[in-house]
Amino acid sequence: MNCSTRSRLSRPWRSAAICSLLALLSACSALGPKPPPSGIDYSQQQRQLAALDQWQLQGKLGIRLPDDAASAYIDWRQQPRSYEIQLSGPLGQGATRISATPDGVTLARAGEAEISAPSAEELMYRTLGWWLPMSDMHYWVRGIPSPTAPTGVMERNENGTLHSLTQSGWLISYLSYQAIPPFLLPARLAISRAEIKATLIIKNWQLPQ
């Protein structure tokens, strides 16, 4: 609507339009997460999620540093004693595969020699210049605290899912969830510590049948 059109509106019409807009904004602000289905014990689901050691997620990972920002598509395949993460896009500099077993972690890029390290954190820092706590993220992406690190402040939503927590100096904020029967699993989470900020948007979860 241009300025000349606004000037031709009568005062009652303008008042009605403003009231309608305010009502719409009020309704939108009142919208929140849908209540959980009745009869679900989320304490029990937390225990079940902790025991879930095989899954796959696909989505987008964004990293923001003081002097840089990048994103990549992520495909994370988790097995009981190993995992493989595929990164594609600017963050992965084309295509990057991170493979982890109890013996160590390996990073491979097309046309380059593989690089190995005892931990994913050391490997990421050496090759990318930044790192994320992958051993803890293994739990955070499922919406549960890591049992390998002390838990600081932890806030829960009314339905029992995590709203935020602090562990190992990191702040993890859960921005939204999605129903992946029989669970509610994170759909978007933000992870930050000092000058590192990461956002993970999970488009697809696959759980064992």
CSV table of C-alpha atoms in Angstrom, one decimal:
chain,number,residue,atom,x,y,z
A,1,MET,CA,0.0,0.0,0.0
A,2,ASN,CA,1.5,3.4,-1.0
A,3,CYS,CA,1.3,6.7,0.9
A,4,SER,CA,-1.4,8.1,-1.5
A,5,THR,CA,-3.6,5.1,-0.8
A,6,ARG,CA,-3.2,5.5,2.9
A,7,SER,CA,-4.2,9.1,2.8
A,8,ARG,CA,-7.5,8.3,1.1
A,9,LEU,CA,-8.6,5.8,3.9
A,10,SER,CA,-11.2,7.3,6.2
A,11,ARG,CA,-10.5,7.3,9.9
A,12,PRO,CA,-12.9,4.5,10.7
A,13,TRP,CA,-11.3,2.3,8.1
A,14,ARG,CA,-7.9,3.1,9.5
A,15,SER,CA,-9.0,2.3,13.1
A,16,ALA,CA,-10.5,-1.0,11.9
A,17,ALA,CA,-7.4,-2.0,10.1
A,18,ILE,CA,-5.2,-1.2,13.1
A,19,CYS,CA,-7.5,-3.1,15.4
A,20,SER,CA,-7.4,-6.1,13.1
A,21,LEU,CA,-3.6,-6.0,12.9
A,22,LEU,CA,-3.3,-5.8,16.7
A,23,ALA,CA,-5.7,-8.7,17.1
A,24,LEU,CA,-3.6,-10.8,14.6
A,25,LEU,CA,-0.4,-9.9,16.4
A,26,SER,CA,-1.9,-10.8,19.7
A,27,ALA,CA,-3.1,-14.1,18.4
A,28,CYS,CA,0.3,-14.9,16.9
A,29,SER,CA,2.1,-14.0,20.2
A,30,ALA,CA,-0.2,-16.3,22.1
A,31,LEU,CA,0.7,-19.3,19.9
A,32,GLY,CA,3.2,-21.5,21.5
A,33,PRO,CA,4.4,-25.1,21.4
A,34,LYS,CA,1.5,-27.5,21.0
A,35,PRO,CA,0.7,-29.3,24.2
A,36,PRO,CA,2.2,-32.8,24.3
A,37,PRO,CA,-0.1,-35.8,23.8
A,38,SER,CA,-1.6,-37.0,27.0
A,39,GLY,CA,-0.3,-40.1,28.6
A,40,ILE,CA,3.3,-39.6,27.6
A,41,ASP,CA,5.9,-39.9,30.3
A,42,TYR,CA,8.8,-37.6,29.3
A,43,SER,CA,11.0,-38.7,32.2
A,44,GLN,CA,10.8,-42.2,30.8
A,45,GLN,CA,11.4,-40.8,27.2
A,46,GLN,CA,14.6,-39.1,28.5
A,47,ARG,CA,15.9,-42.5,29.7
A,48,GLN,CA,14.9,-44.1,26.4
A,49,LEU,CA,16.7,-41.3,24.4
A,50,ALA,CA,19.8,-41.9,26.5
A,51,ALA,CA,19.8,-45.6,25.5
A,52,LEU,CA,19.2,-44.7,21.8
A,53,ASP,CA,22.6,-45.4,20.2
A,54,GLN,CA,21.6,-45.7,16.5
A,55,TRP,CA,20.1,-43.0,14.4
A,56,GLN,CA,20.6,-40.6,11.5
A,57,LEU,CA,19.9,-36.9,11.1
A,58,GLN,CA,20.1,-34.6,8.2
A,59,GLY,CA,19.9,-30.9,8.1
A,60,LYS,CA,22.0,-27.7,8.0
A,61,LEU,CA,24.8,-26.6,10.3
A,62,GLY,CA,25.8,-22.9,10.6
A,63,ILE,CA,28.9,-21.6,12.3
A,64,ARG,CA,29.6,-18.0,13.2
A,65,LEU,CA,33.0,-16.8,14.3
A,66,PRO,CA,34.2,-13.3,15.1
A,67,ASP,CA,35.7,-12.9,11.6
A,68,ASP,CA,33.8,-15.5,9.6
A,69,ALA,CA,30.5,-17.3,9.1
A,70,ALA,CA,29.7,-20.4,7.0
A,71,SER,CA,27.1,-23.1,6.7
A,72,ALA,CA,26.9,-26.7,5.3
A,73,TYR,CA,24.5,-29.5,4.9
A,74,ILE,CA,25.1,-32.2,7.4
A,75,ASP,CA,24.3,-35.9,7.3
A,76,TRP,CA,25.1,-37.6,10.7
A,77,ARG,CA,24.9,-41.4,10.9
A,78,GLN,CA,25.3,-42.7,14.4
A,79,GLN,CA,26.1,-46.4,15.3
A,80,PRO,CA,26.6,-47.8,18.8
A,81,ARG,CA,30.4,-47.5,18.7
A,82,SER,CA,31.1,-45.2,15.7
A,83,TYR,CA,29.7,-42.4,13.7
A,84,GLU,CA,30.1,-40.7,10.3
A,85,ILE,CA,29.4,-37.1,9.6
A,86,GLN,CA,29.2,-35.8,6.0
A,87,LEU,CA,29.5,-32.1,5.4
A,88,SER,CA,28.8,-30.5,2.1
A,89,GLY,CA,28.9,-26.9,1.1
A,90,PRO,CA,31.2,-23.9,2.1
A,91,LEU,CA,31.7,-25.1,5.6
A,92,GLY,CA,32.9,-28.5,4.4
A,93,GLN,CA,34.8,-26.9,1.6
A,94,GLY,CA,33.0,-29.0,-1.0
A,95,ALA,CA,32.7,-32.4,0.7
A,96,THR,CA,34.1,-33.5,4.1
A,97,ARG,CA,33.7,-36.8,5.9
A,98,ILE,CA,34.4,-37.2,9.6
A,99,SER,CA,34.6,-40.8,10.7
A,100,ALA,CA,34.9,-41.8,14.4
A,101,THR,CA,35.6,-45.2,16.0
A,102,PRO,CA,36.9,-46.1,19.4
A,103,ASP,CA,40.4,-46.0,17.9
A,104,GLY,CA,40.3,-42.4,16.8
A,105,VAL,CA,38.8,-39.9,14.3
A,106,THR,CA,39.6,-39.4,10.6
A,107,LEU,CA,38.8,-36.5,8.3
A,108,ALA,CA,38.7,-37.0,4.6
A,109,ARG,CA,38.3,-34.5,1.7
A,110,ALA,CA,38.2,-35.3,-2.0
A,111,GLY,CA,41.7,-35.0,-3.5
A,112,GLU,CA,43.4,-34.7,-0.1
A,113,ALA,CA,45.2,-37.1,2.2
A,114,GLU,CA,43.2,-38.3,5.2
A,115,ILE,CA,44.0,-36.7,8.6
A,116,SER,CA,43.6,-38.5,11.9
A,117,ALA,CA,43.5,-37.5,15.5
A,118,PRO,CA,42.6,-39.0,18.9
A,119,SER,CA,39.5,-36.9,19.2
A,120,ALA,CA,37.0,-35.1,16.9
A,121,GLU,CA,37.6,-31.9,18.8
A,122,GLU,CA,41.4,-32.0,18.2
A,123,LEU,CA,40.8,-32.9,14.6
A,124,MET,CA,38.4,-30.1,13.9
A,125,TYR,CA,40.6,-27.5,15.5
A,126,ARG,CA,43.6,-28.6,13.5
A,127,THR,CA,41.8,-28.7,10.2
A,128,LEU,CA,39.0,-26.1,10.5
A,129,GLY,CA,40.4,-23.7,13.1
A,130,TRP,CA,37.3,-24.2,15.4
A,131,TRP,CA,35.8,-27.1,17.2
A,132,LEU,CA,32.5,-28.3,18.7
A,133,PRO,CA,32.3,-30.8,21.6
A,134,MET,CA,31.2,-33.8,19.5
A,135,SER,CA,31.3,-36.2,22.4
A,136,ASP,CA,28.7,-34.1,24.2
A,137,MET,CA,26.8,-33.1,21.0
A,138,HIS,CA,26.1,-36.8,20.6
A,139,TYR,CA,23.7,-36.4,23.5
A,140,TRP,CA,22.6,-32.7,22.9
A,141,VAL,CA,21.2,-33.4,19.5
A,142,ARG,CA,18.8,-35.9,21.1
A,143,GLY,CA,17.6,-33.3,23.6
A,144,ILE,CA,19.3,-34.7,26.7
A,145,PRO,CA,22.3,-33.7,28.8
A,146,SER,CA,25.6,-35.4,28.3
A,147,PRO,CA,26.4,-37.8,31.2
A,148,THR,CA,30.1,-37.3,30.6
A,149,ALA,CA,30.2,-33.7,31.8
A,150,PRO,CA,28.8,-31.8,34.9
A,151,THR,CA,25.5,-30.1,34.2
A,152,GLY,CA,25.1,-26.4,35.1
A,153,VAL,CA,21.9,-24.5,34.7
A,154,MET,CA,19.1,-26.6,33.1
A,155,GLU,CA,15.7,-25.3,32.2
A,156,ARG,CA,12.8,-27.5,30.9
A,157,ASN,CA,9.6,-26.7,29.0
A,158,GLU,CA,6.3,-27.5,30.5
A,159,ASN,CA,6.2,-30.9,28.7
A,160,GLY,CA,9.5,-31.9,30.1
A,161,THR,CA,11.7,-31.4,27.1
A,162,LEU,CA,14.8,-29.3,27.5
A,163,HIS,CA,14.6,-25.6,26.9
A,164,SER,CA,18.3,-24.9,27.6
A,165,LEU,CA,21.3,-26.1,29.6
A,166,THR,CA,24.9,-25.3,30.2
A,167,GLN,CA,27.7,-28.0,30.1
A,168,SER,CA,31.4,-27.7,29.8
A,169,GLY,CA,31.2,-24.0,29.3
A,170,TRP,CA,28.7,-24.3,26.4
A,171,LEU,CA,25.1,-22.9,26.3
A,172,ILE,CA,22.7,-25.1,24.4
A,173,SER,CA,19.3,-23.6,23.6
A,174,TYR,CA,16.5,-25.7,22.1
A,175,LEU,CA,14.5,-23.5,19.8
A,176,SER,CA,12.0,-26.1,18.5
A,177,TYR,CA,11.1,-29.8,18.5
A,178,GLN,CA,9.5,-32.2,16.1
A,179,ALA,CA,7.4,-35.3,16.7
A,180,ILE,CA,9.4,-38.4,15.7
A,181,PRO,CA,7.3,-41.2,17.2
A,182,PRO,CA,7.6,-42.2,19.9
A,183,PHE,CA,9.7,-39.2,20.8
A,184,LEU,CA,9.8,-35.4,20.6
A,185,LEU,CA,13.3,-34.7,19.1
A,186,PRO,CA,15.0,-31.4,18.6
A,187,ALA,CA,14.4,-29.6,15.3
A,188,ARG,CA,16.5,-26.6,15.9
A,189,LEU,CA,19.1,-25.9,18.5
A,190,ALA,CA,21.8,-23.2,19.1
A,191,ILE,CA,25.1,-23.9,20.7
A,192,SER,CA,27.5,-21.2,21.8
A,193,ARG,CA,30.7,-20.7,23.9
A,194,ALA,CA,32.7,-17.5,23.9
A,195,GLU,CA,33.2,-16.5,20.3
A,196,ILE,CA,31.8,-19.7,18.7
A,197,LYS,CA,28.2,-19.8,17.8
A,198,ALA,CA,26.6,-22.8,16.0
A,199,THR,CA,23.0,-23.4,14.9
A,200,LEU,CA,21.8,-26.9,13.9
A,201,ILE,CA,18.6,-27.2,11.9
A,202,ILE,CA,17.5,-30.8,11.7
A,203,LYS,CA,15.3,-31.4,8.7
A,204,ASN,CA,15.0,-35.2,9.0
A,205,TRP,CA,15.4,-37.8,11.7
A,206,GLN,CA,15.6,-41.5,11.1
A,207,LEU,CA,15.4,-44.0,13.9
A,208,PRO,CA,15.7,-47.8,13.8
A,209,GLN,CA,12.5,-49.6,13.4
